PDB file of C-alpha atoms and ligand atoms in Angstrom:
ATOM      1  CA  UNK A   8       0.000   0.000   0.000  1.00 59.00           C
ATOM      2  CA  UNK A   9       2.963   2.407   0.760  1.00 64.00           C
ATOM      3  CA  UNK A  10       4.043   1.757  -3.043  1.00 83.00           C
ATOM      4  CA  UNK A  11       0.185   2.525  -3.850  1.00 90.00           C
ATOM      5  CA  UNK A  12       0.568   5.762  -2.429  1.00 93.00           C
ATOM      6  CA  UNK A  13       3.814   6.547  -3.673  1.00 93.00           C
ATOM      7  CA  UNK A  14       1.980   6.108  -7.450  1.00 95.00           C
ATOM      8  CA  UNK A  15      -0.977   8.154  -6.104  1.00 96.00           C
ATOM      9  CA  UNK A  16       1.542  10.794  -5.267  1.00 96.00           C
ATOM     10  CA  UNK A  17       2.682  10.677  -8.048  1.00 96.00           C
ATOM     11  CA  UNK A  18      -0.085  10.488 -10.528  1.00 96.00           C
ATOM     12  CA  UNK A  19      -1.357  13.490  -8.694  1.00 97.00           C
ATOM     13  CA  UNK A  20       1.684  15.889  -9.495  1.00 97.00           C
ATOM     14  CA  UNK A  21       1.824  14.668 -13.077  1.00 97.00           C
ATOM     15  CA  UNK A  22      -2.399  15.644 -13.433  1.00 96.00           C
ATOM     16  CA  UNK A  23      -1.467  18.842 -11.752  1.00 96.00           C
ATOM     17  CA  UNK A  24       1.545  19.830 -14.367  1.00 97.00           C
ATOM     18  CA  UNK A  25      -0.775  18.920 -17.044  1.00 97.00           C
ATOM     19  CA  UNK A  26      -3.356  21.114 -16.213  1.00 96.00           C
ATOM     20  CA  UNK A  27      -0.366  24.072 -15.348  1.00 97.00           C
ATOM     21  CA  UNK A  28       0.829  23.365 -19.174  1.00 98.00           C
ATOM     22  CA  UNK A  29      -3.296  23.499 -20.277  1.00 97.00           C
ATOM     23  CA  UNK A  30      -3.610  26.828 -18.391  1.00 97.00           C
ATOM     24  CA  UNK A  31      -0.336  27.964 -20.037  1.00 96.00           C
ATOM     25  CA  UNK A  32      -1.796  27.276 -23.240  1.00 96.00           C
ATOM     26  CA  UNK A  33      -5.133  28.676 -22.893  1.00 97.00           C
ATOM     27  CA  UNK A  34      -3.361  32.525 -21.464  1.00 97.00           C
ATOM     28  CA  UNK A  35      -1.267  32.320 -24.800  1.00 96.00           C
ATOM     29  CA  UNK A  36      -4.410  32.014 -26.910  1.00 97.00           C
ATOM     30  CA  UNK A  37      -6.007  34.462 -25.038  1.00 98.00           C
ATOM     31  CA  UNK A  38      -2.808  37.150 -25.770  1.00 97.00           C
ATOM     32  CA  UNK A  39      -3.452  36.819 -29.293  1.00 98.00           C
ATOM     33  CA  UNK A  40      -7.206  36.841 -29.017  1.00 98.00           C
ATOM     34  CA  UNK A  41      -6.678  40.229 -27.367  1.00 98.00           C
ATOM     35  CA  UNK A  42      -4.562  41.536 -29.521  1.00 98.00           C
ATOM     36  CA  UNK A  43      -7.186  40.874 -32.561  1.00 98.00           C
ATOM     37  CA  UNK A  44      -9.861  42.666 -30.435  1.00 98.00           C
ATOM     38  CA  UNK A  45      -7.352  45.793 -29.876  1.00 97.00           C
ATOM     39  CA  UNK A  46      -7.178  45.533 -33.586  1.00 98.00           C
ATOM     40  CA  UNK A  47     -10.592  45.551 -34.700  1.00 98.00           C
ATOM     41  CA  UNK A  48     -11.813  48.471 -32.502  1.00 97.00           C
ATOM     42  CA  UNK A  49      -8.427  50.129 -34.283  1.00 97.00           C
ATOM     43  CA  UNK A  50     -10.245  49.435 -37.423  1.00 97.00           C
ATOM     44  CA  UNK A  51     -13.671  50.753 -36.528  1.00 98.00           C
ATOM     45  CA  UNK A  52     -12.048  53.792 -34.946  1.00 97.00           C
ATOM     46  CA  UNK A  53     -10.570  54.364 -38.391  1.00 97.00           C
ATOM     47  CA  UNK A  54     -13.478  53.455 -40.313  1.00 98.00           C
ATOM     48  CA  UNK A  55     -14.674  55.944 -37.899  1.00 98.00           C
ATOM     49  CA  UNK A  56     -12.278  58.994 -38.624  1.00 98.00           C
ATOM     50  CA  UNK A  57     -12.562  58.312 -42.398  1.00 98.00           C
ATOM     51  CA  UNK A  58     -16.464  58.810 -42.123  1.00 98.00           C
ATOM     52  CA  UNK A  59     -15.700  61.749 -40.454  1.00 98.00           C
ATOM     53  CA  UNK A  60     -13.451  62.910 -43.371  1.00 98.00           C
ATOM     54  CA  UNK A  61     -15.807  62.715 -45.997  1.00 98.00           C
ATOM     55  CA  UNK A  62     -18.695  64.377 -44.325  1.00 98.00           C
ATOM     56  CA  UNK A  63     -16.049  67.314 -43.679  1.00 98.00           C
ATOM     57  CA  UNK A  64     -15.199  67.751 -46.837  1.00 98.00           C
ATOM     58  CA  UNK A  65     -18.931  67.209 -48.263  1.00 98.00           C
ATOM     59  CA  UNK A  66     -19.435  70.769 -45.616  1.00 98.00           C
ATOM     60  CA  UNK A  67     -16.002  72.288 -47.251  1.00 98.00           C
ATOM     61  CA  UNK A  68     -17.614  71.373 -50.881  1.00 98.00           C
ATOM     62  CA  UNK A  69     -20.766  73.090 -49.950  1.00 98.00           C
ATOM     63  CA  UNK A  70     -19.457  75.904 -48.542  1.00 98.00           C
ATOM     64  CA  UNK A  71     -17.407  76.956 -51.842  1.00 97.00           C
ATOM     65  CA  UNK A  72     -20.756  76.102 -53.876  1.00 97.00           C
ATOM     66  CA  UNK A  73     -22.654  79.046 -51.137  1.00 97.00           C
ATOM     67  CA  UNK A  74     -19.069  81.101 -51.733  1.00 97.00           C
ATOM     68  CA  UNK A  75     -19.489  80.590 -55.757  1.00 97.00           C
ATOM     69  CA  UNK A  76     -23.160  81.716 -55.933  1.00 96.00           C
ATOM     70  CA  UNK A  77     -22.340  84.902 -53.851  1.00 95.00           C
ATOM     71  CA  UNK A  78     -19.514  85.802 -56.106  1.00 96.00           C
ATOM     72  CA  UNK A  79     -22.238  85.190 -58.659  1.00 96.00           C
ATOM     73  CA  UNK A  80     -24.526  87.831 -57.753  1.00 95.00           C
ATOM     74  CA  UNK A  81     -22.702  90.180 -56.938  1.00 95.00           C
ATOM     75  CA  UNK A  82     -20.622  89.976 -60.431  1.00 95.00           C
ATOM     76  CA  UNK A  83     -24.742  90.423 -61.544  1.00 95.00           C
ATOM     77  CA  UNK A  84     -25.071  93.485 -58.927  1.00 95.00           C
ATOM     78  CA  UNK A  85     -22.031  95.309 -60.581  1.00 93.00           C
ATOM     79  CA  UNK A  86     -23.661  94.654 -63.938  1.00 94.00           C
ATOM     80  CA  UNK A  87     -26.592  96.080 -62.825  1.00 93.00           C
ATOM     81  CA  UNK A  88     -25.144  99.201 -61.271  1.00 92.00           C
ATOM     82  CA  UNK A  89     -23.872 100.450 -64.848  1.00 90.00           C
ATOM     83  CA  UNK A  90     -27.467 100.529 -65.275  1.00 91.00           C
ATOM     84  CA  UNK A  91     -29.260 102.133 -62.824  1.00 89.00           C
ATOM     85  CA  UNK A  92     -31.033 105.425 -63.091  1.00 90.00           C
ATOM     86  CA  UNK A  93     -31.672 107.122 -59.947  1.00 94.00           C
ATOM     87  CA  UNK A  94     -29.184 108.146 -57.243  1.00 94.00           C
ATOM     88  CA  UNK A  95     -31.556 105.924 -54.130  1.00 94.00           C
ATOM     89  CA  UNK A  96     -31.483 102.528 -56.484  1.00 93.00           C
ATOM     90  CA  UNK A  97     -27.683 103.013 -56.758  1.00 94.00           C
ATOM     91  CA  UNK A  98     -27.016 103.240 -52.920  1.00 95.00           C
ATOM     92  CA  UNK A  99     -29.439 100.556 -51.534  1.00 94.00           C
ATOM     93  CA  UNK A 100     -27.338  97.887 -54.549  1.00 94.00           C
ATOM     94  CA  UNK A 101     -24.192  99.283 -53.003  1.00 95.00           C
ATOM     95  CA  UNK A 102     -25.462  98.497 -49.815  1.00 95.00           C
ATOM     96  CA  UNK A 103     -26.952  94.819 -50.689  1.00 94.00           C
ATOM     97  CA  UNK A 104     -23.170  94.253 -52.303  1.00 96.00           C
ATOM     98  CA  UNK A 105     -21.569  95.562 -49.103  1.00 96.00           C
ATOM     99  CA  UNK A 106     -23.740  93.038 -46.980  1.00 95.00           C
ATOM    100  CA  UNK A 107     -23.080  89.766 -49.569  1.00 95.00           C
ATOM    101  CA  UNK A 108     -19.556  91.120 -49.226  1.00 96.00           C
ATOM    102  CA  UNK A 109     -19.873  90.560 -45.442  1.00 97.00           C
ATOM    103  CA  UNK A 110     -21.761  87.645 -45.909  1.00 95.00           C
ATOM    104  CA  UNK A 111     -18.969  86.279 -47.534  1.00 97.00           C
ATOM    105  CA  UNK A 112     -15.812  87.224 -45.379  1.00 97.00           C
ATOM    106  CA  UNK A 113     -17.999  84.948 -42.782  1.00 97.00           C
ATOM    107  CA  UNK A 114     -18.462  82.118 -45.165  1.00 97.00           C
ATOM    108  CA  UNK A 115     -14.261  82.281 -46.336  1.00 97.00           C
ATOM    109  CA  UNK A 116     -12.987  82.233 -42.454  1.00 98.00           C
ATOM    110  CA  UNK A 117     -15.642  79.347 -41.814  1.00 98.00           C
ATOM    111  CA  UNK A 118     -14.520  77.593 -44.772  1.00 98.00           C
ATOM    112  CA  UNK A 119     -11.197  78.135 -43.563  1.00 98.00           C
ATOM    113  CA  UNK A 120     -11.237  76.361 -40.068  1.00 98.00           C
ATOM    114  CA  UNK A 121     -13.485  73.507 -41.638  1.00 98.00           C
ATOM    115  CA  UNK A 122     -10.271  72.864 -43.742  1.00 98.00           C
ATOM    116  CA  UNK A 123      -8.243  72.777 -40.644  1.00 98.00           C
ATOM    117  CA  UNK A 124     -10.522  70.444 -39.040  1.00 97.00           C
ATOM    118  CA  UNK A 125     -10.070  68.469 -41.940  1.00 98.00           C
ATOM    119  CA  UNK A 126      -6.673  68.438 -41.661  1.00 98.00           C
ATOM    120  CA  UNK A 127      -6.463  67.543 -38.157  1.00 98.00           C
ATOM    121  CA  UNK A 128      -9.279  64.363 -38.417  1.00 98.00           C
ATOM    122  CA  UNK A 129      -6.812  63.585 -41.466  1.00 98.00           C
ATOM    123  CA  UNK A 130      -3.621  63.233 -39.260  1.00 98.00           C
ATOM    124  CA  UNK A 131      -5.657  61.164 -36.702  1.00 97.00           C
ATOM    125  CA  UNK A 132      -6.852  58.952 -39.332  1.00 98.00           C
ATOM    126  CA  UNK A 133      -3.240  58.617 -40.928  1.00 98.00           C
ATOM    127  CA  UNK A 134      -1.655  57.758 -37.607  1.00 97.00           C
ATOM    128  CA  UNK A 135      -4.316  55.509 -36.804  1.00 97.00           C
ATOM    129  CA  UNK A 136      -3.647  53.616 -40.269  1.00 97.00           C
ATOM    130  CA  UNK A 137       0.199  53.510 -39.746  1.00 97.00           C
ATOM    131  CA  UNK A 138      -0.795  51.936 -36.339  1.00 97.00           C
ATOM    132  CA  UNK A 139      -2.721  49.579 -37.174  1.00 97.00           C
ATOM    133  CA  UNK A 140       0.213  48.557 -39.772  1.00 97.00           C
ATOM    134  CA  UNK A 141       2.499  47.762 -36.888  1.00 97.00           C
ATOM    135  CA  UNK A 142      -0.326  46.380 -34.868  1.00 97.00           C
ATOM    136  CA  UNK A 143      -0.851  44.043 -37.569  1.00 97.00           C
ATOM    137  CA  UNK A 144       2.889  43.426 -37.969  1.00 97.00           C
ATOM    138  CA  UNK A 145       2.976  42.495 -34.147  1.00 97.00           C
ATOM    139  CA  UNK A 146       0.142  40.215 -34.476  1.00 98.00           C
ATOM    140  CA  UNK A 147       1.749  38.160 -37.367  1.00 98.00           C
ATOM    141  CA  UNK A 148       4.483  38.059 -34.798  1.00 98.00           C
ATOM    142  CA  UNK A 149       2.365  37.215 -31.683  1.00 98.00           C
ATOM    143  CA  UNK A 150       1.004  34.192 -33.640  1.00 98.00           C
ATOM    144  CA  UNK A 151       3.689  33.015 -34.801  1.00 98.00           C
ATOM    145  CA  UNK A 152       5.401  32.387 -31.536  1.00 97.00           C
ATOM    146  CA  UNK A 153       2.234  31.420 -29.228  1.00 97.00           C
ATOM    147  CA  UNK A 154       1.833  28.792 -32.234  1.00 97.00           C
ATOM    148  CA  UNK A 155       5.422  27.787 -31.619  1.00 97.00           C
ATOM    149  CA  UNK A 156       4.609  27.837 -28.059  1.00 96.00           C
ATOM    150  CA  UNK A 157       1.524  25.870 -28.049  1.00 97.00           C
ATOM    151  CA  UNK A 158       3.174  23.454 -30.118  1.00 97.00           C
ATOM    152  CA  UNK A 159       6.099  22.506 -27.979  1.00 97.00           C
ATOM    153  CA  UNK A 160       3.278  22.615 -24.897  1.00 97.00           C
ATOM    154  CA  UNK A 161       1.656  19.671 -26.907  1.00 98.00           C
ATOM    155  CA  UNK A 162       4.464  17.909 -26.702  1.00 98.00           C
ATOM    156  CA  UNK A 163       5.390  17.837 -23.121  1.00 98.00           C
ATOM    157  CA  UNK A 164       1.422  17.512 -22.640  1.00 98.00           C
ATOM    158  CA  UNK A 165       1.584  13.948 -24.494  1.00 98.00           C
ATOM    159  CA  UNK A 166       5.024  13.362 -22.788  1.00 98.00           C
ATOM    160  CA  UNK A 167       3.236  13.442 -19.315  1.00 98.00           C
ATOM    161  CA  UNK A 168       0.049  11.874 -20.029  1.00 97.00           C
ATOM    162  CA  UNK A 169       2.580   8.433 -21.416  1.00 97.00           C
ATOM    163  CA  UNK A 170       3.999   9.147 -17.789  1.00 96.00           C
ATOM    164  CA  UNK A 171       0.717   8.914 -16.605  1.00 96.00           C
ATOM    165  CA  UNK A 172      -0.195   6.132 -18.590  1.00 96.00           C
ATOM    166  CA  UNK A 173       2.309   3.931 -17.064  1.00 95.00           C
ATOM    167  CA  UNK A 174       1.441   5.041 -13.114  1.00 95.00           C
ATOM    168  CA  UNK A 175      -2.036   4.384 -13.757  1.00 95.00           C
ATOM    169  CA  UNK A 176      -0.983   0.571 -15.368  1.00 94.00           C
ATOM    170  CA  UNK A 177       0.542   0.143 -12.120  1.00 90.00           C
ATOM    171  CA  UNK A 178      -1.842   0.817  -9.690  1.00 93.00           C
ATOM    172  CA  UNK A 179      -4.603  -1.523  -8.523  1.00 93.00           C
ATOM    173  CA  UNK A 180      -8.270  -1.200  -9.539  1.00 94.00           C
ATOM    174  CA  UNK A 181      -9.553   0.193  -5.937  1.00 94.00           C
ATOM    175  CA  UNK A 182      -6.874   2.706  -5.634  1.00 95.00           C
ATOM    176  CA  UNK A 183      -7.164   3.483  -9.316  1.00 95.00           C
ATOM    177  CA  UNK A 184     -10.771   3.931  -8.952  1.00 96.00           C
ATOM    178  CA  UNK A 185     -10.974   5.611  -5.556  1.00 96.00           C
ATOM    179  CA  UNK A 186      -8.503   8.513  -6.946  1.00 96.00           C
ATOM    180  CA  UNK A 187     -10.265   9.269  -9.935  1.00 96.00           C
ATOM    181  CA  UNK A 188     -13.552   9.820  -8.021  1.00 96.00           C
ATOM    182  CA  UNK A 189     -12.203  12.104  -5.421  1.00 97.00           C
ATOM    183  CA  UNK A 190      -9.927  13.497  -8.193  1.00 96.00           C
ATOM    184  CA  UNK A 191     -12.496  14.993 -10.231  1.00 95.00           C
ATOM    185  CA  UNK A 192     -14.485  16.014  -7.324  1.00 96.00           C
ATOM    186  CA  UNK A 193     -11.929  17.792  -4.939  1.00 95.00           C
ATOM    187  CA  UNK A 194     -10.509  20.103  -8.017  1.00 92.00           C
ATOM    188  CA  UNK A 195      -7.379  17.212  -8.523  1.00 93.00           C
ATOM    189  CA  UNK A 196      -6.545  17.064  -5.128  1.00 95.00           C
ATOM    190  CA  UNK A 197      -7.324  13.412  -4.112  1.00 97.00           C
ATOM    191  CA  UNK A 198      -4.324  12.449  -1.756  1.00 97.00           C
ATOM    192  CA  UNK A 199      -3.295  15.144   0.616  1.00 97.00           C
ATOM    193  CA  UNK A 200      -0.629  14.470   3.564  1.00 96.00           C
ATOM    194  CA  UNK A 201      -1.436  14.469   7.435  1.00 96.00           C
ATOM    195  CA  UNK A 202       0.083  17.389   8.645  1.00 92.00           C
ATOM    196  CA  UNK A 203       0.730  17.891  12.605  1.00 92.00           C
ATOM    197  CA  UNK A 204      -1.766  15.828  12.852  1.00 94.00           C
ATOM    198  CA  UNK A 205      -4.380  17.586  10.696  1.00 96.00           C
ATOM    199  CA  UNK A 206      -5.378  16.556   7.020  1.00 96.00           C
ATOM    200  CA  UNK A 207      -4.175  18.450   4.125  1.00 95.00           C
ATOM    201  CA  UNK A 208      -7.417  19.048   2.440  1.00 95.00           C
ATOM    202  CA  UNK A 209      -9.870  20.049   5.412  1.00 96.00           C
ATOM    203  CA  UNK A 210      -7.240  20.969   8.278  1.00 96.00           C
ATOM    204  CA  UNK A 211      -9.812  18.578  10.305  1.00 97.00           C
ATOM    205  CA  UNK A 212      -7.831  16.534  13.271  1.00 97.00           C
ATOM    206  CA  UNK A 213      -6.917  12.958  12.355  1.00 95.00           C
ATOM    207  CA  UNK A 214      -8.429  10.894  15.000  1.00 95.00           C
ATOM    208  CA  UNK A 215      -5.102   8.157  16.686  1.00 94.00           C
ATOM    209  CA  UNK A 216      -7.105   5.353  15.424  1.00 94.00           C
ATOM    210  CA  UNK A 217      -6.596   6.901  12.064  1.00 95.00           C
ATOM    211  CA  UNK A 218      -3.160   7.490  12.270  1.00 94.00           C
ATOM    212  CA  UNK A 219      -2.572   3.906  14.034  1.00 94.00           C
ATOM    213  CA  UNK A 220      -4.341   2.538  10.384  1.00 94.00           C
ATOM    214  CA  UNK A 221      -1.862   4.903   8.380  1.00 94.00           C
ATOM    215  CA  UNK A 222       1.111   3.803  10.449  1.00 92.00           C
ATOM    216  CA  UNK A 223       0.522   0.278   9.499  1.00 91.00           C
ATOM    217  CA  UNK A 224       0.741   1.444   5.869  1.00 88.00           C
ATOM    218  CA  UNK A 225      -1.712  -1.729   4.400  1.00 89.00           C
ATOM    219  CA  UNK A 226      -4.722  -0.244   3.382  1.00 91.00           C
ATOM    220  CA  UNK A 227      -6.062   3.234   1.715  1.00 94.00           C
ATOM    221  CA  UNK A 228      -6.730   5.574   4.618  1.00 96.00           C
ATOM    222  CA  UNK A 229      -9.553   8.329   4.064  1.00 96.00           C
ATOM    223  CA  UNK A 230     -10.099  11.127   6.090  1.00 96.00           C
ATOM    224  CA  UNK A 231     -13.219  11.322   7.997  1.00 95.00           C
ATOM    225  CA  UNK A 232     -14.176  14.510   7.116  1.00 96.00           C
ATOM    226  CA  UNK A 233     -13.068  15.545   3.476  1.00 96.00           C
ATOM    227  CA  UNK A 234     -12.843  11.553   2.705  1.00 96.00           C
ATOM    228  CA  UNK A 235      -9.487  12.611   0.443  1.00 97.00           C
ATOM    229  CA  UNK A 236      -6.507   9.556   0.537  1.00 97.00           C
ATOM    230  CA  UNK A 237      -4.606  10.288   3.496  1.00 97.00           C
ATOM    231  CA  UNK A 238      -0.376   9.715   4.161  1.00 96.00           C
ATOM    232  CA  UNK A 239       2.203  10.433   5.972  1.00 93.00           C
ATOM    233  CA  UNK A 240       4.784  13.063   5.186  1.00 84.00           C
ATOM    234  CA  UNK A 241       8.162  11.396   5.780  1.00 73.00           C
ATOM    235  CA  UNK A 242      10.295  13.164   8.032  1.00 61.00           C
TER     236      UNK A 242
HETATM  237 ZN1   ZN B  13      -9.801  16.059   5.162  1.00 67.18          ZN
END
């Protein structure tokens, strides 16, 4: 029975470095999984900004269209000015060309700072593309090596579970069968030691009867409270 628990031991740290190298695996997955997410709001933030460019530069279009028509009429007002008979028609057209005039100083300094607008949501947009260049170059990279990773993680995942293999071959059915059930249900921690006394698992107090039965290293020894496979740490 000592050599039964000696296999238990054993079988326990090799399920435990298994699911470590799982866990591994799984975090590395996850790092690239992130980095596509980062990515892809990248993408709708540019997707974003270039929206944004076009509807500037529908306002700039418009704007010069508004700026073409006043030049327009007043290129008609001047026409008309040659003319015009009295002295009162003459100064209220001088006075609608002064106002269009105005009108159009407005229009020229707002059509300038929509252009700088432009230019700034441009720059964002460009910086966001060349990001998302490196970003992309980075996650080719990523891949790459979590693939390598995973890949050599495989390896020493099979490598263990042969280990395994061979512990389980040489333990008996009860022992075999009493680990697995109190494997999977105590979160792989099926054989704990009796420390000062107290088990492992639950910290409950081993009664001396117990620990008589343990002494005598024949059988399987459960503990009373947790039921996990009991032993004794060698000193
Ligand atoms: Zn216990």
């Amino acid at each position: 029975m000592i050599e039964s628990i000696e296999v238990l031991k054993r079988l326990q740290s090799l399920k435990s470095k298994i699911n470590e190298l799982e866990e591994c695996q799984e975090r590395r997955k996850q790092d690239v999984q992130k980095k596509k997410t980062q990515i892809e709001d990248k993408k709708t933030l540019a997707e974003k900004k270039h929206e944004e460019k076009r509807s500037i530069q529908k306002e700039i279009d418009r704007k010069e269209l508004d700026l073409k028509t006043d030049e327009g009429e007043i290129s008609k007002y001047n026409v008309q000015l040659n003319s015009i008979k009295t002295n009162k028609e003459y100064t209220a057209l001088c006075s609608e060309i002064g106002s269009k005039k105005a009108d159009m100083s407005i229009l020229e300094d707002d059509i300038l700072s929509t252009m700088s607008r432009l230019e700034s949501v441009n720059e964002e947009y460009n910086k966001l593309q060349e990001d998302l260049r490196c970003e992309d170059e980075s996650l080719k990279d990523l891949t790459k090596s979590v693939d390598a990773d995973v890949k050599e993680t495989n390896i020493e995942i099979e490598k263990t579970q042969n280990d395994q293999k061979k512990y389980i071959d040489a333990l008996d059915e009860y022992s075999l069968n009493h680990y697995n059930r109190l494997s999977n249900i105590k979160g792989g921690k099926a054989i704990v030691a009796v420390v000062d006394n107290m088990c492992g698992g639950c910290s409950m107090k081993i009664t001396a009867q117990t620990l008589n039965v343990l002494m005598g290293g024949k059988e399987l020894v459960f503990c009373q409270s947790c039921s996990r496979i009991l032993y004794l740490e060698e000193k």
